[in-house]
PDB file of C-alpha atoms and ligand atoms in Angstrom:
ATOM      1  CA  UNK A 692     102.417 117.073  94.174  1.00 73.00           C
ATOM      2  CA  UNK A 693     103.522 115.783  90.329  1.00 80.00           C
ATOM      3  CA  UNK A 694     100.715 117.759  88.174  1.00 85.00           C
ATOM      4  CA  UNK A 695      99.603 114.572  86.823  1.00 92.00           C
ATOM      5  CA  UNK A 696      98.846 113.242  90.302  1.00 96.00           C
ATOM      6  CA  UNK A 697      96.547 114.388  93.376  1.00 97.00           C
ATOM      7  CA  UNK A 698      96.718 113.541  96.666  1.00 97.00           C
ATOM      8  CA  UNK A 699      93.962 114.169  99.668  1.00 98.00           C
ATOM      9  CA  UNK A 700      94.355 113.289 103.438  1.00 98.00           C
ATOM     10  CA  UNK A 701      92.344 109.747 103.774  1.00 98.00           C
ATOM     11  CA  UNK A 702      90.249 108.974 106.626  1.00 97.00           C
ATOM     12  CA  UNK A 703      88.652 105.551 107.733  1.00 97.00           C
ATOM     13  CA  UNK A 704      86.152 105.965 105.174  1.00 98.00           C
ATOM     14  CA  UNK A 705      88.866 105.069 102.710  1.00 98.00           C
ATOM     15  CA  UNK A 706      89.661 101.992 104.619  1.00 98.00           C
ATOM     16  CA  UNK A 707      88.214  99.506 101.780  1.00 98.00           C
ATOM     17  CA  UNK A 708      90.076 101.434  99.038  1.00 98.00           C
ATOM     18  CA  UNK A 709      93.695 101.576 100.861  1.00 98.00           C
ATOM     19  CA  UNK A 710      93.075  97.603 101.664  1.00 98.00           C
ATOM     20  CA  UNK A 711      92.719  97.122  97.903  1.00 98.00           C
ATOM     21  CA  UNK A 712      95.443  99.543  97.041  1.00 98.00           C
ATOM     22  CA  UNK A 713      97.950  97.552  99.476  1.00 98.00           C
ATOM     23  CA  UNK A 714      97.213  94.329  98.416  1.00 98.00           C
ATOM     24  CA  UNK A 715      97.646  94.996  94.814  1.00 98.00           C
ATOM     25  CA  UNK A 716     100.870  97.094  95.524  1.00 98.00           C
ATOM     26  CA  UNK A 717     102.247  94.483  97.655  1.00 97.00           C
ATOM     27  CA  UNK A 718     101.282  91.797  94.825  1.00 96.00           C
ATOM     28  CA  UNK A 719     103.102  93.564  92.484  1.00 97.00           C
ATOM     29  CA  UNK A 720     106.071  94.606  94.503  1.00 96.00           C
ATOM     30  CA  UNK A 721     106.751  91.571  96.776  1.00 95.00           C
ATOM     31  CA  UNK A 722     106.151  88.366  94.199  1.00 93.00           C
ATOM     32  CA  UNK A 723     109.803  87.505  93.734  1.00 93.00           C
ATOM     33  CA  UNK A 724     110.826  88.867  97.055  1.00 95.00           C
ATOM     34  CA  UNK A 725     108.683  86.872 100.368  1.00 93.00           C
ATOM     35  CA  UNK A 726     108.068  82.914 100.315  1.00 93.00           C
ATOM     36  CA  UNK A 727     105.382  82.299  97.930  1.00 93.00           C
ATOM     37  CA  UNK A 728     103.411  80.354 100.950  1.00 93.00           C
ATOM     38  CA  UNK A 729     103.951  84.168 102.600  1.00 91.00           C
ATOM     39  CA  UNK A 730     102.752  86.039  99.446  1.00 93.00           C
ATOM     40  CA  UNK A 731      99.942  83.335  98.945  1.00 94.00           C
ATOM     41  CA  UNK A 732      98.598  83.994 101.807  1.00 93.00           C
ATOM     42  CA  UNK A 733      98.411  87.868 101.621  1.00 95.00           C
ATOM     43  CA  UNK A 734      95.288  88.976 101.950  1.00 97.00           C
ATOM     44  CA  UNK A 735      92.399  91.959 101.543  1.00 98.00           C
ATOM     45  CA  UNK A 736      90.404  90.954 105.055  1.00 98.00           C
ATOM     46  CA  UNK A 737      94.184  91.511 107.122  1.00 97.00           C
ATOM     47  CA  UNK A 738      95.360  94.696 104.876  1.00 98.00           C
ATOM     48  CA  UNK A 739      91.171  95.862 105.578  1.00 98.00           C
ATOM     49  CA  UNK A 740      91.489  94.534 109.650  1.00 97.00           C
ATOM     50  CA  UNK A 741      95.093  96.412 109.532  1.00 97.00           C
ATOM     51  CA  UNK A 742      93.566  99.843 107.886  1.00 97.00           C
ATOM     52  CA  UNK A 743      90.768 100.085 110.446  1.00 97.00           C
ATOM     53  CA  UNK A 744      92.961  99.465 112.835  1.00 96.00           C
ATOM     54  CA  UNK A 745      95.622 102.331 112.052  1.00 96.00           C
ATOM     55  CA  UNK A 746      92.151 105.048 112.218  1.00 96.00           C
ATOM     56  CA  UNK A 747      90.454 103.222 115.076  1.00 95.00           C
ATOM     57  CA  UNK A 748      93.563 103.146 117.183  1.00 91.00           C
ATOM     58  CA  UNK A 749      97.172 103.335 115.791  1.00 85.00           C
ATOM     59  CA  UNK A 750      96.449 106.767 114.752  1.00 79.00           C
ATOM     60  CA  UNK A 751      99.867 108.792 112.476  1.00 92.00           C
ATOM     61  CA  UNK A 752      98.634 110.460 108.560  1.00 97.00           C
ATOM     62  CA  UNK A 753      97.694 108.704 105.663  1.00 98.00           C
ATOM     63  CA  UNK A 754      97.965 110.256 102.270  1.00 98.00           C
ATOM     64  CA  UNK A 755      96.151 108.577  98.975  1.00 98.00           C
ATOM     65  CA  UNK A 756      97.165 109.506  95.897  1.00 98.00           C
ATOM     66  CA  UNK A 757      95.047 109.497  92.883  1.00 98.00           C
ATOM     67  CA  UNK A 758      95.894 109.459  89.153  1.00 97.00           C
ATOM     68  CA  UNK A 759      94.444 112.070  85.957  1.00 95.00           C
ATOM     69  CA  UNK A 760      91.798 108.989  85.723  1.00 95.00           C
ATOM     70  CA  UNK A 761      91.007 109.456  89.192  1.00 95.00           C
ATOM     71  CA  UNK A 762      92.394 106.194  90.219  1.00 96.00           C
ATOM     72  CA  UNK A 763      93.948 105.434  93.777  1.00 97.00           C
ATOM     73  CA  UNK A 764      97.682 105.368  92.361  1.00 98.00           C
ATOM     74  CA  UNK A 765      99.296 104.980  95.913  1.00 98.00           C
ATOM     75  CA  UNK A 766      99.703 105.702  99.512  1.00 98.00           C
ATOM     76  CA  UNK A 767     101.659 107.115 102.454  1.00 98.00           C
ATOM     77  CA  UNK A 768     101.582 106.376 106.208  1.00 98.00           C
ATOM     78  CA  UNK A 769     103.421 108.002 108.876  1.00 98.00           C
ATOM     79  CA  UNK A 770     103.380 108.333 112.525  1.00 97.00           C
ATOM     80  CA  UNK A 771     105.798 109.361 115.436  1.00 95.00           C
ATOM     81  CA  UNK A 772     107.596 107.309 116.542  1.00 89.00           C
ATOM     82  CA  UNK A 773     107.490 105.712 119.900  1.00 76.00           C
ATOM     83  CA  UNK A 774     110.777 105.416 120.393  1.00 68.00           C
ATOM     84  CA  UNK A 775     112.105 109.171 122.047  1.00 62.00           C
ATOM     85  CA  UNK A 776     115.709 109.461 121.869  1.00 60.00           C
ATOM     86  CA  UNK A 777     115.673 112.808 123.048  1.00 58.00           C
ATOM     87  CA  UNK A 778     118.735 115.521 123.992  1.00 63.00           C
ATOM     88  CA  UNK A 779     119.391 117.018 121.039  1.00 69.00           C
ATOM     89  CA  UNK A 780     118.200 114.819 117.878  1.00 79.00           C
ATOM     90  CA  UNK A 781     114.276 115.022 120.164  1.00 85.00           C
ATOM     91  CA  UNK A 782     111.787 113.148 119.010  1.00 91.00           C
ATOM     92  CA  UNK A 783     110.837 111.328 115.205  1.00 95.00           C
ATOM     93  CA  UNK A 784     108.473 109.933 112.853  1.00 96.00           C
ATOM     94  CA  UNK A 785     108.450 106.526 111.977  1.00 96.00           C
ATOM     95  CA  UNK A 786     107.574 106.064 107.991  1.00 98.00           C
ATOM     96  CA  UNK A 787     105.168 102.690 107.859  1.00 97.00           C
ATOM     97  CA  UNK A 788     104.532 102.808 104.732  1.00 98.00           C
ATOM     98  CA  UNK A 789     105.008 104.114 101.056  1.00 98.00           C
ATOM     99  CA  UNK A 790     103.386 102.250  97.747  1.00 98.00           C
ATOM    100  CA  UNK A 791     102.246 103.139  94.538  1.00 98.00           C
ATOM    101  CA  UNK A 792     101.053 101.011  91.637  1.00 98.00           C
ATOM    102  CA  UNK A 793     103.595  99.772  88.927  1.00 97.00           C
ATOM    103  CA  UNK A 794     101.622 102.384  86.152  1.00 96.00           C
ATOM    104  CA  UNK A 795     102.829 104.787  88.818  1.00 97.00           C
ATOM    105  CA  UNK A 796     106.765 104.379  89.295  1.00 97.00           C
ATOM    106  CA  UNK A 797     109.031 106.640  88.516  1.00 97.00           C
ATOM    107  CA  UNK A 798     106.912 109.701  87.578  1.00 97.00           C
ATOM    108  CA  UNK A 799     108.132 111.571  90.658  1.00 97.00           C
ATOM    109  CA  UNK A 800     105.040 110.501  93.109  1.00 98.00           C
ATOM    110  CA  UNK A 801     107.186 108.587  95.836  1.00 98.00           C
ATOM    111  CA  UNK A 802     109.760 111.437  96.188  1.00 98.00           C
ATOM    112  CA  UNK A 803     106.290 113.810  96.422  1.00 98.00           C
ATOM    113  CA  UNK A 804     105.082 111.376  98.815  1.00 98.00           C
ATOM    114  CA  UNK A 805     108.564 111.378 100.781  1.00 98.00           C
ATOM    115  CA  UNK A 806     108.685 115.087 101.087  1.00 98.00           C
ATOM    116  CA  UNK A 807     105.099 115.776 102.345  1.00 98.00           C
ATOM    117  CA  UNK A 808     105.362 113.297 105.043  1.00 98.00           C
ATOM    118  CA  UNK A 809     108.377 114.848 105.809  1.00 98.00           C
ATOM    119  CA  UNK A 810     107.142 118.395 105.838  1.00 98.00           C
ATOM    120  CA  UNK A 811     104.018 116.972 107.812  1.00 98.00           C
ATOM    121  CA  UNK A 812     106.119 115.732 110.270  1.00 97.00           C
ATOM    122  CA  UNK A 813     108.119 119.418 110.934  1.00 97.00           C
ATOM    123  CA  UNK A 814     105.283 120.446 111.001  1.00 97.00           C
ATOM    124  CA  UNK A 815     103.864 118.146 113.953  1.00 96.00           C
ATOM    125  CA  UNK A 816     107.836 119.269 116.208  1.00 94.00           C
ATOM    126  CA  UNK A 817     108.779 115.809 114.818  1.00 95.00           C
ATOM    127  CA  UNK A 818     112.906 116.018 114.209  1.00 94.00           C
ATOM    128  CA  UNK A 819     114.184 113.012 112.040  1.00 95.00           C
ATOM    129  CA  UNK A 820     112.446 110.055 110.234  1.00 96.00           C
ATOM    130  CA  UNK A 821     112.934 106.328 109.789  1.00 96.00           C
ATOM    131  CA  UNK A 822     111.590 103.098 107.974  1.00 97.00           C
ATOM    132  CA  UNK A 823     112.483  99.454 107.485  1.00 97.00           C
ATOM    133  CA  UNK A 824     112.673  98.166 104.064  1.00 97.00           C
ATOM    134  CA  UNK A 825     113.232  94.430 102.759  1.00 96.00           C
ATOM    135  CA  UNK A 826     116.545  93.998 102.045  1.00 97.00           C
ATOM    136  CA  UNK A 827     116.390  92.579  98.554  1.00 97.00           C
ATOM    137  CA  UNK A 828     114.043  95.254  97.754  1.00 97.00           C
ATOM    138  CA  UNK A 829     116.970  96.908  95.692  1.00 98.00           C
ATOM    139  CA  UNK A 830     114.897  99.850  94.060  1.00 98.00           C
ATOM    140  CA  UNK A 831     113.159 100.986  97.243  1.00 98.00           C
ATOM    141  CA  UNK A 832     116.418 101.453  98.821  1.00 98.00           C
ATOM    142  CA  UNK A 833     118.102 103.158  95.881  1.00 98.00           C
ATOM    143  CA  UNK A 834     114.986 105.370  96.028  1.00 98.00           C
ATOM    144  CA  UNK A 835     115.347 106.261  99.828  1.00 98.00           C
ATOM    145  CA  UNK A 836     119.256 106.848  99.321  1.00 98.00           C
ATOM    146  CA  UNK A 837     118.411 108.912  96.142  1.00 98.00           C
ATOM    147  CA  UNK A 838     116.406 111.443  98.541  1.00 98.00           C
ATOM    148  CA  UNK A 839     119.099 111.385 101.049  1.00 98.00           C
ATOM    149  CA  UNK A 840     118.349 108.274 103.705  1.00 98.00           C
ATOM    150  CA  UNK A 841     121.191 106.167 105.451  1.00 98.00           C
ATOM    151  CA  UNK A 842     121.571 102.540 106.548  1.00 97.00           C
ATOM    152  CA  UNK A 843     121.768 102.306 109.873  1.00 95.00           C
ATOM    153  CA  UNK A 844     121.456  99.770 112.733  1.00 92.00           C
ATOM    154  CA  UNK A 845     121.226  96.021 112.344  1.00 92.00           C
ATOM    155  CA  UNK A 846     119.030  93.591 109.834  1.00 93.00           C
ATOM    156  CA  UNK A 847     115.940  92.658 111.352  1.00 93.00           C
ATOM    157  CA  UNK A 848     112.360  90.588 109.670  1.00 92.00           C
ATOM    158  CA  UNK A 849     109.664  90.993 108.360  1.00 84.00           C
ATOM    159  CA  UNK A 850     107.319  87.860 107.989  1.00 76.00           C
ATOM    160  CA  UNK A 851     110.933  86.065 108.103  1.00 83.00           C
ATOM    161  CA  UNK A 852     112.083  88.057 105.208  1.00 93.00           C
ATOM    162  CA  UNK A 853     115.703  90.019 106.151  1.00 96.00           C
ATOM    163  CA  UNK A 854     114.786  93.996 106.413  1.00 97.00           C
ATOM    164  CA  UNK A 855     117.165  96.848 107.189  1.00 97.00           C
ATOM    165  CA  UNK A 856     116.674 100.289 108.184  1.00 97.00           C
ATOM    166  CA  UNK A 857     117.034 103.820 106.357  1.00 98.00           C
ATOM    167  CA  UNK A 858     116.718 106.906 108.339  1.00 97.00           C
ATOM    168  CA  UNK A 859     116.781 110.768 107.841  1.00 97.00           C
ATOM    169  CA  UNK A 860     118.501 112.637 110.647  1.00 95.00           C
ATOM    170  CA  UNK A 861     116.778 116.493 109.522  1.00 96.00           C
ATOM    171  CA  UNK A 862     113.239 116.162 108.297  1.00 97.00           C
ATOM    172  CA  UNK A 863     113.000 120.126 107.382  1.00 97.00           C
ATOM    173  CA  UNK A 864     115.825 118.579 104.585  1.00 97.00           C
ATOM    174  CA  UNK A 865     114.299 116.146 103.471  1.00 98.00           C
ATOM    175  CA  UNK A 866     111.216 118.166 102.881  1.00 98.00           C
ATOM    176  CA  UNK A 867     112.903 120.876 101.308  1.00 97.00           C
ATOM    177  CA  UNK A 868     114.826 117.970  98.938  1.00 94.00           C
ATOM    178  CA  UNK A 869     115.322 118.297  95.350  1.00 84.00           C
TER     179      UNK A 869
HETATM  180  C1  COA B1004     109.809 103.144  96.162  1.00 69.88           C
HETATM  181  C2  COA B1004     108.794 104.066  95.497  1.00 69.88           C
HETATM  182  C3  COA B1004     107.819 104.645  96.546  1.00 69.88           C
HETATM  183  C4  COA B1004     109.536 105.236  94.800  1.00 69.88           C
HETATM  184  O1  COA B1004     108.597 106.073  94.174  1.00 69.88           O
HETATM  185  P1  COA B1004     108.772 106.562  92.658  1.00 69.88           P
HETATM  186  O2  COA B1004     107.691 107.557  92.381  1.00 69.88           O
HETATM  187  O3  COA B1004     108.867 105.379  91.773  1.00 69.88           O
HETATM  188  O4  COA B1004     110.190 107.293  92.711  1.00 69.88           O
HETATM  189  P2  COA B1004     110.544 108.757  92.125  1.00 69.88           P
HETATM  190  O5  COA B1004     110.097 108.838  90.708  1.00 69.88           O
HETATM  191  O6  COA B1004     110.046 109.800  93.058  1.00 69.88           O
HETATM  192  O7  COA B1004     112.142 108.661  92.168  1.00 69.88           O
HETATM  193  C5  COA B1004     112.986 109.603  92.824  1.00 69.88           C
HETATM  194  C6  COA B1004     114.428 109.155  92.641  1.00 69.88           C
HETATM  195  O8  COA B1004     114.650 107.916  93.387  1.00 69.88           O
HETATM  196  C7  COA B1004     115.534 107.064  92.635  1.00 69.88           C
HETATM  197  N1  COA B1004     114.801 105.866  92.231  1.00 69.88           N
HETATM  198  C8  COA B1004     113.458 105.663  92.245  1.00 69.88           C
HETATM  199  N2  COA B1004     113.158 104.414  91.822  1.00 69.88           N
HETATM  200  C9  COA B1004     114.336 103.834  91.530  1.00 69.88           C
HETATM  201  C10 COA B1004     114.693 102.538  91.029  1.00 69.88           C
HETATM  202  N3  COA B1004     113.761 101.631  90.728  1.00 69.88           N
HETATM  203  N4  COA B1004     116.004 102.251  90.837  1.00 69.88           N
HETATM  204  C11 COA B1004     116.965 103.168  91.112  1.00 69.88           C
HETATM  205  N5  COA B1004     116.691 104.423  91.592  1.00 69.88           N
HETATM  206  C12 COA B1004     115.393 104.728  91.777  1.00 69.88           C
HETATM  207  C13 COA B1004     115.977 107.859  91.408  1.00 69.88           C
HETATM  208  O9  COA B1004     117.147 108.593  91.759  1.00 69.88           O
HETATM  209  C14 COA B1004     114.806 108.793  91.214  1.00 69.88           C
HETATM  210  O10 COA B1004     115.134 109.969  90.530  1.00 69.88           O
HETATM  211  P3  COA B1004     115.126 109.967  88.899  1.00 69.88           P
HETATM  212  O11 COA B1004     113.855 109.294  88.456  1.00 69.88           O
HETATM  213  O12 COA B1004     115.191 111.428  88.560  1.00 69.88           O
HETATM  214  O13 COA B1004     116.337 109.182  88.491  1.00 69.88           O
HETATM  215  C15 COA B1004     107.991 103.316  94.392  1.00 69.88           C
HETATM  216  O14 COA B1004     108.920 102.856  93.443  1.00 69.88           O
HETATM  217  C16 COA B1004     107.161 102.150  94.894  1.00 69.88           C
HETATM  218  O15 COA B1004     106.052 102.336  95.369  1.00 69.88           O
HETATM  219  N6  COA B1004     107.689 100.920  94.746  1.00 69.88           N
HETATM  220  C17 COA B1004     106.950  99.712  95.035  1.00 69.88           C
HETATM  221  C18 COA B1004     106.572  99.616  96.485  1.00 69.88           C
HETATM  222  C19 COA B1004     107.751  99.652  97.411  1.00 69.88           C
HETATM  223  O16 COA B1004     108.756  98.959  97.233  1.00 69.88           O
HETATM  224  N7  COA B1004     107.599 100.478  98.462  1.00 69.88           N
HETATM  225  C20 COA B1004     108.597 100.626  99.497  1.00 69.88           C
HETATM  226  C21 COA B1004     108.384  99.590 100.536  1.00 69.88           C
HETATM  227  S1  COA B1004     109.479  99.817 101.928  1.00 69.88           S
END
């Protein structure tokens, strides 16, 4: 992890503080990118329904990461994937999410982020790793292609906002990437 950052596995005990992580991450990532009747409507009883719902029953890791102040800075969430496409490329880990806070950006945290999931996943026989990404959301993708991710497949939506999809085919590389 960047020295200025911590991280800790979270549990559903941190289910209040990840709700009010992801709703001010998504505030401050997705203004100018969904409808504004969409953004409007975001809200902290759906992100707190959804984060009970990925301990209570989706299951996959979360990691929250905490600044020198001790303040929730951001989060990962990862789980395999239930898609198996088996023969040689075996099974995968599907990348749900990835936010930090604006005071955050750029310090190195998402690329720690990146690798651990990644490294959590080799570690859990998992073989290659995808996500879906809005497609105007220009500096998430540069990020992803920065640490080695490829387009692939066609656009799909999210909340009727255009996405498209980045994977990894070697997650041992993308752990191990500089
Ligand atoms: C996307 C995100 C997780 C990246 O984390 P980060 O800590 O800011 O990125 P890092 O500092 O680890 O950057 C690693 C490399 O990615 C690339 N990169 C990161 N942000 C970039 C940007 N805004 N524009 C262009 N390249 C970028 C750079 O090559 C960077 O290396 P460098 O800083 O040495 O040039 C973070 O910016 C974020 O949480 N954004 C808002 C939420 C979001 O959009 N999440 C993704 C939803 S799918």
């Amino acid at each position: 992890m960047v020295s200025e950052f911590s991280s800790r596995a979270a549990t559903e005990a941190d289910a209040q503080t990840l709700a009010a992580l992801n709703l001010a991450c998504w505030r401050e990532t997705y203004e100018s990118l969904l409808p504004a009747e969409t953004f409007a409507a975001l809200s902290l009883e759906e992100r707190l329904d959804h984060w009970r719902g990925v301990f209570q029953t989706q299951g996959g890791r979360v990691t929250l990461a905490m600044d020198a102040a001790g303040e929730a800075a951001g989060f990962a969430h990862w789980r395999a994937h239930e898609l198996a496409l088996g023969g040689r490329l075996g099974r995968g880990g599907e990348i749900c999410a990835i936010y930090l806070r604006r005071s955050a950006l750029r310090r190195g945290l998402g690329g720690a982020l990146l690798r651990l999931m990644a490294e959590e996943m080799r570690a859990s026989g998992l073989k290659w790793a995808s996500l879906v990404v809005l497609r105007e959301n220009l500096p998430a993708r540069r990020f992803y292609e920065a640490l080695g991710g490829r387009r692939f497949g066609r656009e799909l939506s999210w909340r009727g906002v255009p996405q498209v999809a980045y994977g990894w085919r070697d997650v041992e590389r993308l752990a191990a990437h500089q």
